[in-house]
Short mmCIF file of C-alpha atoms and ligand atoms in Angstrom, two decimals:
data_model
loop_
_atom_site.label_atom_id
_atom_site.label_comp_id
_atom_site.label_asym_id
_atom_site.label_seq_id
_atom_site.Cartn_x
_atom_site.Cartn_y
_atom_site.Cartn_z
CA UNK A 1 18.20 0.53 -127.98
CA UNK A 2 21.73 -0.38 -128.66
CA UNK A 3 24.34 2.52 -129.75
CA UNK A 4 24.34 2.82 -134.28
CA UNK A 5 27.78 1.27 -134.89
CA UNK A 6 27.63 1.63 -138.54
CA UNK A 7 28.87 4.71 -140.96
CA UNK A 8 25.56 6.90 -141.81
CA UNK A 9 24.33 6.00 -145.69
CA UNK A 10 22.33 9.14 -146.98
CA UNK A 11 20.46 8.45 -149.86
CA UNK A 12 22.68 10.30 -152.00
CA UNK A 13 25.84 12.57 -151.88
CA UNK A 14 28.52 13.79 -154.19
CA UNK A 15 32.11 12.02 -154.58
CA UNK A 16 34.77 14.64 -154.85
CA UNK A 17 38.58 13.39 -155.67
CA UNK A 18 41.87 15.25 -155.89
CA UNK A 19 41.68 16.12 -159.00
CA UNK A 20 38.33 18.19 -158.55
CA UNK A 21 40.17 19.93 -155.66
CA UNK A 22 43.13 20.62 -158.08
CA UNK A 23 41.04 22.09 -160.57
CA UNK A 24 39.54 24.03 -158.20
CA UNK A 25 42.63 25.67 -156.66
CA UNK A 26 44.64 25.91 -160.49
CA UNK A 27 41.33 28.54 -161.01
CA UNK A 28 41.64 30.28 -157.94
CA UNK A 29 45.18 30.73 -158.64
CA UNK A 30 44.50 32.27 -162.14
CA UNK A 31 42.73 35.33 -163.40
CA UNK A 32 38.86 34.44 -163.93
CA UNK A 33 36.48 33.28 -160.81
CA UNK A 34 33.79 34.50 -162.70
CA UNK A 35 32.74 34.20 -166.61
CA UNK A 36 35.77 32.94 -167.70
CA UNK A 37 36.82 29.84 -170.23
CA UNK A 38 35.70 27.58 -167.35
CA UNK A 39 32.27 28.27 -168.36
CA UNK A 40 32.21 28.17 -171.94
CA UNK A 41 34.98 24.71 -171.94
CA UNK A 42 32.33 22.96 -169.61
CA UNK A 43 29.28 24.23 -171.87
CA UNK A 44 30.80 22.65 -174.54
CA UNK A 45 31.89 19.18 -172.72
CA UNK A 46 28.14 19.32 -171.46
CA UNK A 47 26.69 19.70 -175.32
CA UNK A 48 28.80 16.79 -176.95
CA UNK A 49 28.03 14.41 -174.06
CA UNK A 50 24.36 14.88 -174.22
CA UNK A 51 24.57 15.31 -177.96
CA UNK A 52 23.13 18.33 -178.17
CA UNK A 53 23.84 21.46 -180.18
CA UNK A 54 23.99 24.23 -176.96
CA UNK A 55 24.67 24.04 -173.33
CA UNK A 56 24.18 27.15 -171.07
CA UNK A 57 25.21 26.84 -167.62
CA UNK A 58 23.37 28.48 -165.03
CA UNK A 59 22.86 29.59 -161.40
CA UNK A 60 21.05 26.00 -160.64
CA UNK A 61 18.72 23.90 -162.06
CA UNK A 62 15.75 25.89 -161.08
CA UNK A 63 17.36 28.80 -162.91
CA UNK A 64 17.66 26.95 -165.62
CA UNK A 65 13.72 26.08 -165.64
CA UNK A 66 12.74 29.81 -165.65
CA UNK A 67 14.74 30.64 -168.29
CA UNK A 68 13.43 27.93 -170.66
CA UNK A 69 10.10 28.91 -169.50
CA UNK A 70 10.92 32.15 -170.33
CA UNK A 71 13.01 31.33 -174.01
CA UNK A 72 9.48 29.40 -174.56
CA UNK A 73 7.35 32.61 -174.32
CA UNK A 74 5.78 31.28 -171.04
CA UNK A 75 3.87 34.19 -169.55
CA UNK A 76 1.14 35.97 -167.34
CA UNK A 77 -2.38 34.59 -168.43
CA UNK A 78 -0.53 31.10 -170.36
CA UNK A 79 -0.71 27.66 -168.81
CA UNK A 80 1.98 24.76 -168.58
CA UNK A 81 1.73 21.19 -167.43
CA UNK A 82 3.81 19.15 -165.68
CA UNK A 83 3.53 16.18 -163.49
CA UNK A 84 2.56 16.20 -160.12
CA UNK A 85 5.40 13.88 -158.79
CA UNK A 86 8.41 15.97 -158.71
CA UNK A 87 10.30 18.76 -157.33
CA UNK A 88 8.12 22.11 -156.75
CA UNK A 89 10.83 23.40 -159.27
CA UNK A 90 9.27 21.81 -162.54
CA UNK A 91 5.83 23.22 -161.77
CA UNK A 92 7.47 27.05 -159.90
CA UNK A 93 9.39 27.86 -162.67
CA UNK A 94 5.81 28.29 -165.09
CA UNK A 95 4.79 30.20 -162.16
CA UNK A 96 7.70 32.55 -162.24
CA UNK A 97 7.15 33.67 -165.62
CA UNK A 98 3.98 34.40 -164.88
CA UNK A 99 2.18 31.50 -165.78
CA UNK A 100 -0.54 29.29 -164.00
CA UNK A 101 0.94 25.10 -163.80
CA UNK A 102 -1.91 22.80 -164.23
CA UNK A 103 -0.58 19.13 -163.25
CA UNK A 104 -1.04 15.45 -164.64
CA UNK A 105 -1.11 11.90 -163.13
CA UNK A 106 1.87 9.73 -162.97
CA UNK A 107 2.19 5.73 -163.40
CA UNK A 108 2.85 4.49 -160.21
CA UNK A 109 4.64 1.77 -160.98
CA UNK A 110 7.37 4.12 -162.98
CA UNK A 111 6.75 7.39 -161.04
CA UNK A 112 6.41 9.16 -164.66
CA UNK A 113 4.29 11.19 -166.29
CA UNK A 114 0.85 9.29 -167.51
CA UNK A 115 0.24 10.28 -171.14
CA UNK A 116 -3.92 9.71 -170.72
CA UNK A 117 -3.78 12.01 -167.81
CA UNK A 118 -1.32 14.53 -169.84
CA UNK A 119 -3.35 13.71 -172.84
CA UNK A 120 -6.63 14.90 -170.59
CA UNK A 121 -5.26 18.04 -169.15
CA UNK A 122 -3.75 19.92 -172.23
CA UNK A 123 -7.42 18.83 -174.34
CA UNK A 124 -9.29 20.47 -171.29
CA UNK A 125 -7.03 23.26 -171.51
CA UNK A 126 -7.26 23.89 -174.48
CA UNK A 127 -10.84 23.19 -174.79
CA UNK A 128 -10.76 26.68 -172.31
CA UNK A 129 -8.97 28.00 -175.12
CA UNK A 130 -5.80 28.13 -173.42
CA UNK A 131 -3.54 25.33 -174.55
CA UNK A 132 -0.38 25.26 -172.63
CA UNK A 133 2.30 27.44 -173.93
CA UNK A 134 5.29 24.22 -172.69
CA UNK A 135 4.83 20.97 -171.12
CA UNK A 136 7.72 20.07 -168.54
CA UNK A 137 8.12 15.56 -168.67
CA UNK A 138 9.96 15.01 -165.72
CA UNK A 139 12.97 12.19 -166.32
CA UNK A 140 11.80 11.07 -163.13
CA UNK A 141 14.82 9.19 -160.85
CA UNK A 142 17.10 9.02 -164.16
CA UNK A 143 14.24 7.01 -166.21
CA UNK A 144 12.81 8.88 -169.36
CA UNK A 145 9.01 9.34 -169.94
CA UNK A 146 8.18 8.48 -173.80
CA UNK A 147 9.59 11.80 -174.50
CA UNK A 148 8.34 11.08 -178.01
CA UNK A 149 4.16 11.12 -177.42
CA UNK A 150 4.42 13.97 -175.44
CA UNK A 151 6.00 15.79 -178.20
CA UNK A 152 3.12 14.71 -180.57
CA UNK A 153 0.86 15.69 -177.43
CA UNK A 154 2.84 18.75 -177.25
CA UNK A 155 2.71 20.17 -181.11
CA UNK A 156 -1.00 19.07 -181.57
CA UNK A 157 -2.05 22.30 -179.40
CA UNK A 158 1.69 24.36 -180.22
CA UNK A 159 3.22 23.90 -176.97
CA UNK A 160 6.88 23.38 -176.34
CA UNK A 161 8.58 20.84 -174.90
CA UNK A 162 11.59 21.32 -171.47
CA UNK A 163 12.26 18.19 -170.35
CA UNK A 164 13.67 18.08 -166.71
CA UNK A 165 16.54 16.41 -167.23
CA UNK A 166 17.78 16.95 -163.73
CA UNK A 167 17.78 13.13 -162.48
CA UNK A 168 18.70 12.12 -166.11
CA UNK A 169 22.47 13.05 -167.15
CA UNK A 170 23.59 10.29 -168.83
CA UNK A 171 20.07 8.13 -169.64
CA UNK A 172 19.26 6.78 -172.51
CA UNK A 173 15.86 5.97 -173.93
CA UNK A 174 14.37 4.44 -177.32
CA UNK A 175 16.63 1.19 -177.21
CA UNK A 176 19.84 3.58 -176.98
CA UNK A 177 18.95 5.94 -179.72
CA UNK A 178 18.83 8.99 -177.98
CA UNK A 179 20.08 10.66 -174.92
CA UNK A 180 18.58 12.25 -172.12
CA UNK A 181 18.88 16.39 -172.99
CA UNK A 182 19.58 15.65 -176.65
CA UNK A 183 16.98 17.07 -177.93
CA UNK A 184 15.64 14.57 -180.21
CA UNK A 185 11.85 14.97 -178.88
CA UNK A 186 12.29 18.42 -176.48
CA UNK A 187 13.56 21.93 -177.96
CA UNK A 188 14.85 22.68 -174.86
CA UNK A 189 16.10 20.57 -171.61
CA UNK A 190 17.29 21.34 -167.93
CA UNK A 191 19.96 19.92 -165.81
CA UNK A 192 20.75 20.22 -162.05
CA UNK A 193 24.37 19.83 -160.80
CA UNK A 194 23.01 19.80 -157.30
CA UNK A 195 25.33 17.62 -155.29
CA UNK A 196 23.39 14.44 -155.05
CA UNK A 197 22.78 14.39 -158.91
CA UNK A 198 25.48 12.99 -161.38
CA UNK A 199 27.89 15.46 -161.11
CA UNK A 200 28.39 18.29 -159.31
CA UNK A 201 29.55 22.09 -159.09
CA UNK A 202 28.33 23.24 -155.83
CA UNK A 203 25.10 24.46 -157.17
CA UNK A 204 24.90 24.44 -160.76
CA UNK A 205 22.66 23.79 -164.07
CA UNK A 206 22.13 24.40 -167.52
CA UNK A 207 20.05 24.55 -170.45
CA UNK A 208 20.55 22.06 -173.55
CA UNK A 209 19.06 22.97 -176.40
CA UNK A 210 19.29 22.47 -180.98
CA UNK A 211 17.82 25.63 -181.59
CA UNK A 212 19.58 28.55 -182.11
CA UNK A 213 16.84 31.71 -180.88
CA UNK A 214 16.39 29.78 -178.34
CA UNK A 215 19.56 29.74 -176.83
CA UNK A 216 20.39 33.62 -178.15
CA UNK A 217 17.36 34.34 -175.94
CA UNK A 218 18.62 31.71 -172.81
CA UNK A 219 22.42 33.91 -173.22
CA UNK A 220 20.76 37.39 -172.99
CA UNK A 221 18.34 35.89 -169.98
CA UNK A 222 20.85 34.58 -167.76
CA UNK A 223 22.92 38.39 -168.00
CA UNK A 224 20.38 40.65 -167.40
CA UNK A 225 18.82 40.54 -170.77
CA UNK A 226 22.16 42.32 -171.76
CA UNK A 227 23.17 41.75 -175.35
CA UNK A 228 26.84 43.26 -176.53
CA UNK A 229 26.54 41.30 -180.06
CA UNK A 230 27.17 44.61 -182.72
CA UNK A 231 24.42 43.43 -185.32
CA UNK A 232 21.74 43.48 -182.50
CA UNK A 233 22.12 46.70 -180.86
CA UNK A 234 19.83 49.66 -181.48
CA UNK A 235 22.44 52.18 -181.58
CA UNK A 236 26.06 51.90 -180.76
CA UNK A 237 28.06 54.64 -178.78
CA UNK A 238 31.40 52.62 -178.49
CA UNK A 239 33.36 50.04 -177.91
CA UNK A 240 31.44 50.24 -174.05
CA UNK A 241 28.06 49.63 -175.12
CA UNK A 242 25.65 47.20 -174.64
CA UNK A 243 21.93 47.53 -174.47
CA UNK A 244 19.23 45.59 -172.08
CA UNK A 245 16.78 44.09 -174.73
CA UNK A 246 14.52 42.06 -172.27
CA UNK A 247 14.07 41.53 -168.60
CA UNK A 248 17.29 39.25 -167.40
CA UNK A 249 18.76 38.09 -164.23
CA UNK A 250 21.87 37.51 -162.68
CA UNK A 251 21.77 33.59 -162.94
CA UNK A 252 25.21 32.90 -164.43
CA UNK A 253 27.39 29.93 -163.17
CA UNK A 254 31.07 30.86 -161.84
CA UNK A 255 34.48 29.75 -163.56
CA UNK A 256 35.76 28.28 -160.62
CA UNK A 257 32.41 26.40 -160.00
CA UNK A 258 33.05 24.99 -164.08
CA UNK A 259 36.47 24.00 -163.10
CA UNK A 260 34.93 21.72 -160.66
CA UNK A 261 31.90 20.48 -163.32
CA UNK A 262 34.67 19.96 -166.23
CA UNK A 263 36.93 17.65 -163.99
CA UNK A 264 33.53 16.04 -162.71
CA UNK A 265 32.01 15.40 -166.12
CA UNK A 266 35.56 13.70 -166.92
CA UNK A 267 34.01 10.70 -164.37
CA UNK A 268 30.20 10.57 -165.20
CA UNK A 269 30.40 7.66 -167.54
CA UNK A 270 31.88 5.91 -163.99
CA UNK A 271 29.29 7.39 -161.95
CA UNK A 272 26.96 6.41 -164.06
CA UNK A 273 28.01 2.86 -164.60
CA UNK A 274 28.70 2.38 -160.49
CA UNK A 275 24.92 3.63 -160.65
CA UNK A 276 23.44 0.91 -162.23
CA UNK A 277 25.70 -1.53 -161.09
CA UNK A 278 24.39 -0.94 -157.40
CA UNK A 279 20.93 -0.14 -158.40
CA UNK A 280 21.23 -4.06 -160.34
CA UNK A 281 22.22 -5.17 -157.23
CA UNK A 282 19.60 -4.36 -154.88
CA UNK A 283 17.23 -5.40 -157.73
CA UNK A 284 18.90 -8.95 -157.30
CA UNK A 285 18.76 -8.62 -153.92
CA UNK A 286 15.17 -7.57 -153.14
CA UNK A 287 13.73 -10.21 -154.79
CA UNK A 288 13.52 -12.06 -151.82
CA UNK A 289 11.29 -9.31 -150.19
CA UNK A 290 8.83 -9.19 -153.12
CA UNK A 291 5.77 -9.70 -151.09
CA UNK A 292 6.87 -6.28 -149.18
CA UNK A 293 9.13 -3.95 -151.36
CA UNK A 294 9.25 -3.74 -155.03
CA UNK A 295 11.26 -1.53 -157.21
CA UNK A 296 9.77 0.97 -159.45
CA UNK A 297 10.08 -0.21 -163.32
CA UNK A 298 12.40 1.15 -165.77
CA UNK A 299 10.51 1.84 -169.43
CA UNK A 300 11.47 -0.68 -172.41
CA UNK A 301 13.80 0.15 -174.14
CA UNK A 302 15.60 2.91 -171.30
CA UNK A 303 18.71 2.94 -169.88
CA UNK A 304 18.08 4.68 -166.27
CA UNK A 305 20.88 6.65 -165.41
CA UNK A 306 19.62 6.39 -161.19
CA UNK A 307 19.62 9.64 -159.61
CA UNK A 308 17.88 8.13 -157.55
CA UNK A 309 17.06 4.25 -156.46
CA UNK A 310 13.02 4.12 -155.21
CA UNK A 311 11.28 1.28 -154.03
CA UNK A 312 7.38 0.76 -153.21
CA UNK A 313 6.61 -0.52 -149.86
CA UNK A 314 3.52 -2.34 -149.94
CA UNK A 315 0.96 -3.24 -147.54
CA UNK A 316 -0.98 -6.35 -147.26
CA UNK A 317 -3.87 -7.09 -150.61
CA UNK A 318 -6.55 -5.48 -150.09
CA UNK A 319 -5.52 -2.60 -147.04
CA UNK A 320 -6.40 1.22 -147.43
CA UNK A 321 -3.40 3.46 -148.79
CA UNK A 322 -3.08 4.68 -145.41
CA UNK A 323 -1.97 0.83 -144.60
CA UNK A 324 0.72 1.41 -147.09
CA UNK A 325 1.34 5.32 -145.83
CA UNK A 326 2.26 3.40 -142.37
CA UNK A 327 4.08 0.69 -143.54
CA UNK A 328 6.54 3.23 -145.43
CA UNK A 329 6.82 5.01 -142.18
CA UNK A 330 7.73 2.46 -140.02
CA UNK A 331 10.27 1.24 -142.36
CA UNK A 332 11.62 4.88 -142.77
CA UNK A 333 11.90 4.70 -139.01
CA UNK A 334 13.56 1.11 -138.69
CA UNK A 335 16.37 2.35 -141.05
CA UNK A 336 17.07 5.41 -139.73
CA UNK A 337 17.63 3.53 -136.59
CA UNK A 338 19.82 1.37 -138.30
CA UNK A 339 21.90 5.29 -139.40
CA UNK A 340 20.34 4.46 -143.11
CA UNK A 341 18.89 7.57 -144.18
CA UNK A 342 16.25 7.30 -146.77
CA UNK A 343 14.37 9.80 -148.64
CA UNK A 344 11.30 10.53 -150.03
CA UNK A 345 11.04 11.59 -154.10
CA UNK A 346 8.46 13.48 -154.10
CA UNK A 347 5.38 15.00 -151.95
CA UNK A 348 2.95 14.92 -154.86
CA UNK A 349 2.99 18.99 -155.95
CA UNK A 350 -1.11 19.27 -156.23
CA UNK A 351 -0.96 18.95 -152.12
CA UNK A 352 1.45 21.58 -151.07
CA UNK A 353 -0.07 24.31 -149.28
CA UNK A 354 1.00 27.10 -151.81
CA UNK A 355 -0.88 25.07 -154.52
CA UNK A 356 -3.78 24.57 -152.38
CA UNK A 357 -4.21 27.74 -152.10
CA UNK A 358 -3.88 29.47 -155.08
CA UNK A 359 -6.60 26.71 -156.31
CA UNK A 360 -3.03 24.58 -158.68
CA UNK A 361 -3.50 21.87 -156.97
CA UNK A 362 -6.88 21.01 -159.00
CA UNK A 363 -6.97 17.50 -160.73
CA UNK A 364 -7.74 13.62 -159.34
CA UNK A 365 -4.13 12.11 -159.25
CA UNK A 366 -5.28 7.97 -158.10
CA UNK A 367 -1.77 7.09 -159.81
CA UNK A 368 0.42 9.75 -157.65
CA UNK A 369 -1.47 9.29 -154.70
CA UNK A 370 -0.74 5.13 -154.86
CA UNK A 371 2.80 6.16 -155.42
CA UNK A 372 3.13 8.79 -152.38
CA UNK A 373 2.27 6.08 -150.15
CA UNK A 374 4.91 4.09 -150.43
CA UNK A 375 7.38 5.11 -152.21
CA UNK A 376 11.12 5.40 -150.77
CA UNK A 377 14.26 6.23 -152.16
CA UNK A 378 17.31 3.70 -151.07
CA UNK A 379 20.67 5.11 -150.23
CA UNK A 380 22.71 5.52 -153.88
CA UNK A 381 25.94 6.82 -154.66
CA UNK A 382 28.93 6.02 -156.73
CA UNK A 383 31.15 6.15 -153.76
CA UNK A 384 28.90 3.01 -151.92
CA UNK A 385 30.38 -0.92 -151.97
CA UNK A 386 28.21 -3.52 -152.85
CA UNK A 387 28.43 -4.26 -149.04
CA UNK A 388 26.51 -1.15 -147.96
CA UNK A 389 23.81 -2.19 -150.74
CA UNK A 390 24.05 -5.85 -148.52
CA UNK A 391 23.83 -3.54 -145.14
CA UNK A 392 20.51 -1.80 -146.33
CA UNK A 393 19.05 -4.78 -147.93
CA UNK A 394 19.73 -6.88 -144.65
CA UNK A 395 17.73 -3.38 -142.46
CA UNK A 396 15.02 -3.08 -145.31
CA UNK A 397 14.07 -7.49 -144.58
CA UNK A 398 14.57 -6.45 -141.07
CA UNK A 399 12.19 -3.85 -141.04
CA UNK A 400 9.14 -5.02 -143.33
CA UNK A 401 9.67 -8.67 -140.54
C1 PLP B 501 13.62 17.03 -160.89
C2 PLP B 501 14.12 18.20 -160.58
N1 PLP B 501 13.96 19.40 -161.23
C3 PLP B 501 14.94 20.43 -160.77
C4 PLP B 501 15.08 20.66 -159.76
C5 PLP B 501 16.54 21.85 -159.85
O1 PLP B 501 17.42 21.49 -159.43
P1 PLP B 501 18.17 22.77 -158.43
O2 PLP B 501 18.11 22.26 -156.98
O3 PLP B 501 19.48 22.92 -158.70
O4 PLP B 501 17.88 24.44 -158.65
C6 PLP B 501 15.70 19.63 -159.05
C7 PLP B 501 16.78 19.68 -158.16
O5 PLP B 501 16.74 18.83 -156.77
C8 PLP B 501 14.94 18.34 -159.02
O6 PLP B 501 14.93 17.40 -158.74
#
């Protein structure tokens, strides 16, 4: 084995410039480190960019999902549905709130939730007398599923839609008419600002909503369930007085983080555009490997924000899924040897031991299993060069040879 001389290419990473560093340093020199003016400014800008009325910035994307479930009224005895191909947080949030998450299948060509599976799951729950309180569609890889159809299914049983838009800041759907997280079809949407996402605050997240009552509930629950609003107090002992009116958390984000977030948001359009250019280059270059490797399909009318660039590694026609899985492992290993670090998004939630052990893995998910056997996320981040993409494609070509 020769010495690997080329630079490592991770599947994703942040892009921090001097303006970001200056923004954080100038906040450090100021008066506010925790809840100051940068938090509100960051929320305003997020709302503006997504077309949502309100944004509530929080400690991370998982906290955003938890708060959204609480605001939706999920509690013990309730159920909620999400797809099995997602980060575990999309399902865990229902559990945190005391509910039982049930899963649905995905379309293996898109990794987005399969509407027939969602309909069947929701109908079965309704027939058992436990219709879901929430449906959590996931904008997997940066593409948006058919949220209009999801909303119809949710409305038919009185469920709220929480769009997990952690992958999709900057995406549009409906032929450009709707923005991910904008609330055209979901009552709430959540974002994550983990460093591999479109913009980063270190750790961070947000809930977006157009609903004033949900907004108030989210604000309360972010800070211990405490309100200082004089019009809502049950009594008032003086100017210091506040009340805990529900059980909330310290899920606050800091001014330091939001200073970084605001500076990063300035670059969001450029970041998303660069992701799309790199994805288009991958699409074009992978054409010659189409027998072995196929990119995920982006649904009609959707302009993906490309948080991830996922390909499906294929085995010869007629072979069992285990052959696909073996080939994916071999490709993964060969890319690593070339100092390229792909990742797999995601291990199906229904196979996670903690879900199986709690009886939450039930169901038939052939689409997810087919997707998972061959899925591989190739490096994609705004600082990548065109030559980096060509290097990955060459390494892939060698790996499937
Ligand atoms: C689809 C999805 N939902 C939720 C989350 C949770 O976000 P965070 O890591 O900020 O808690 C992530 C992050 O990795 C994610 O990819």
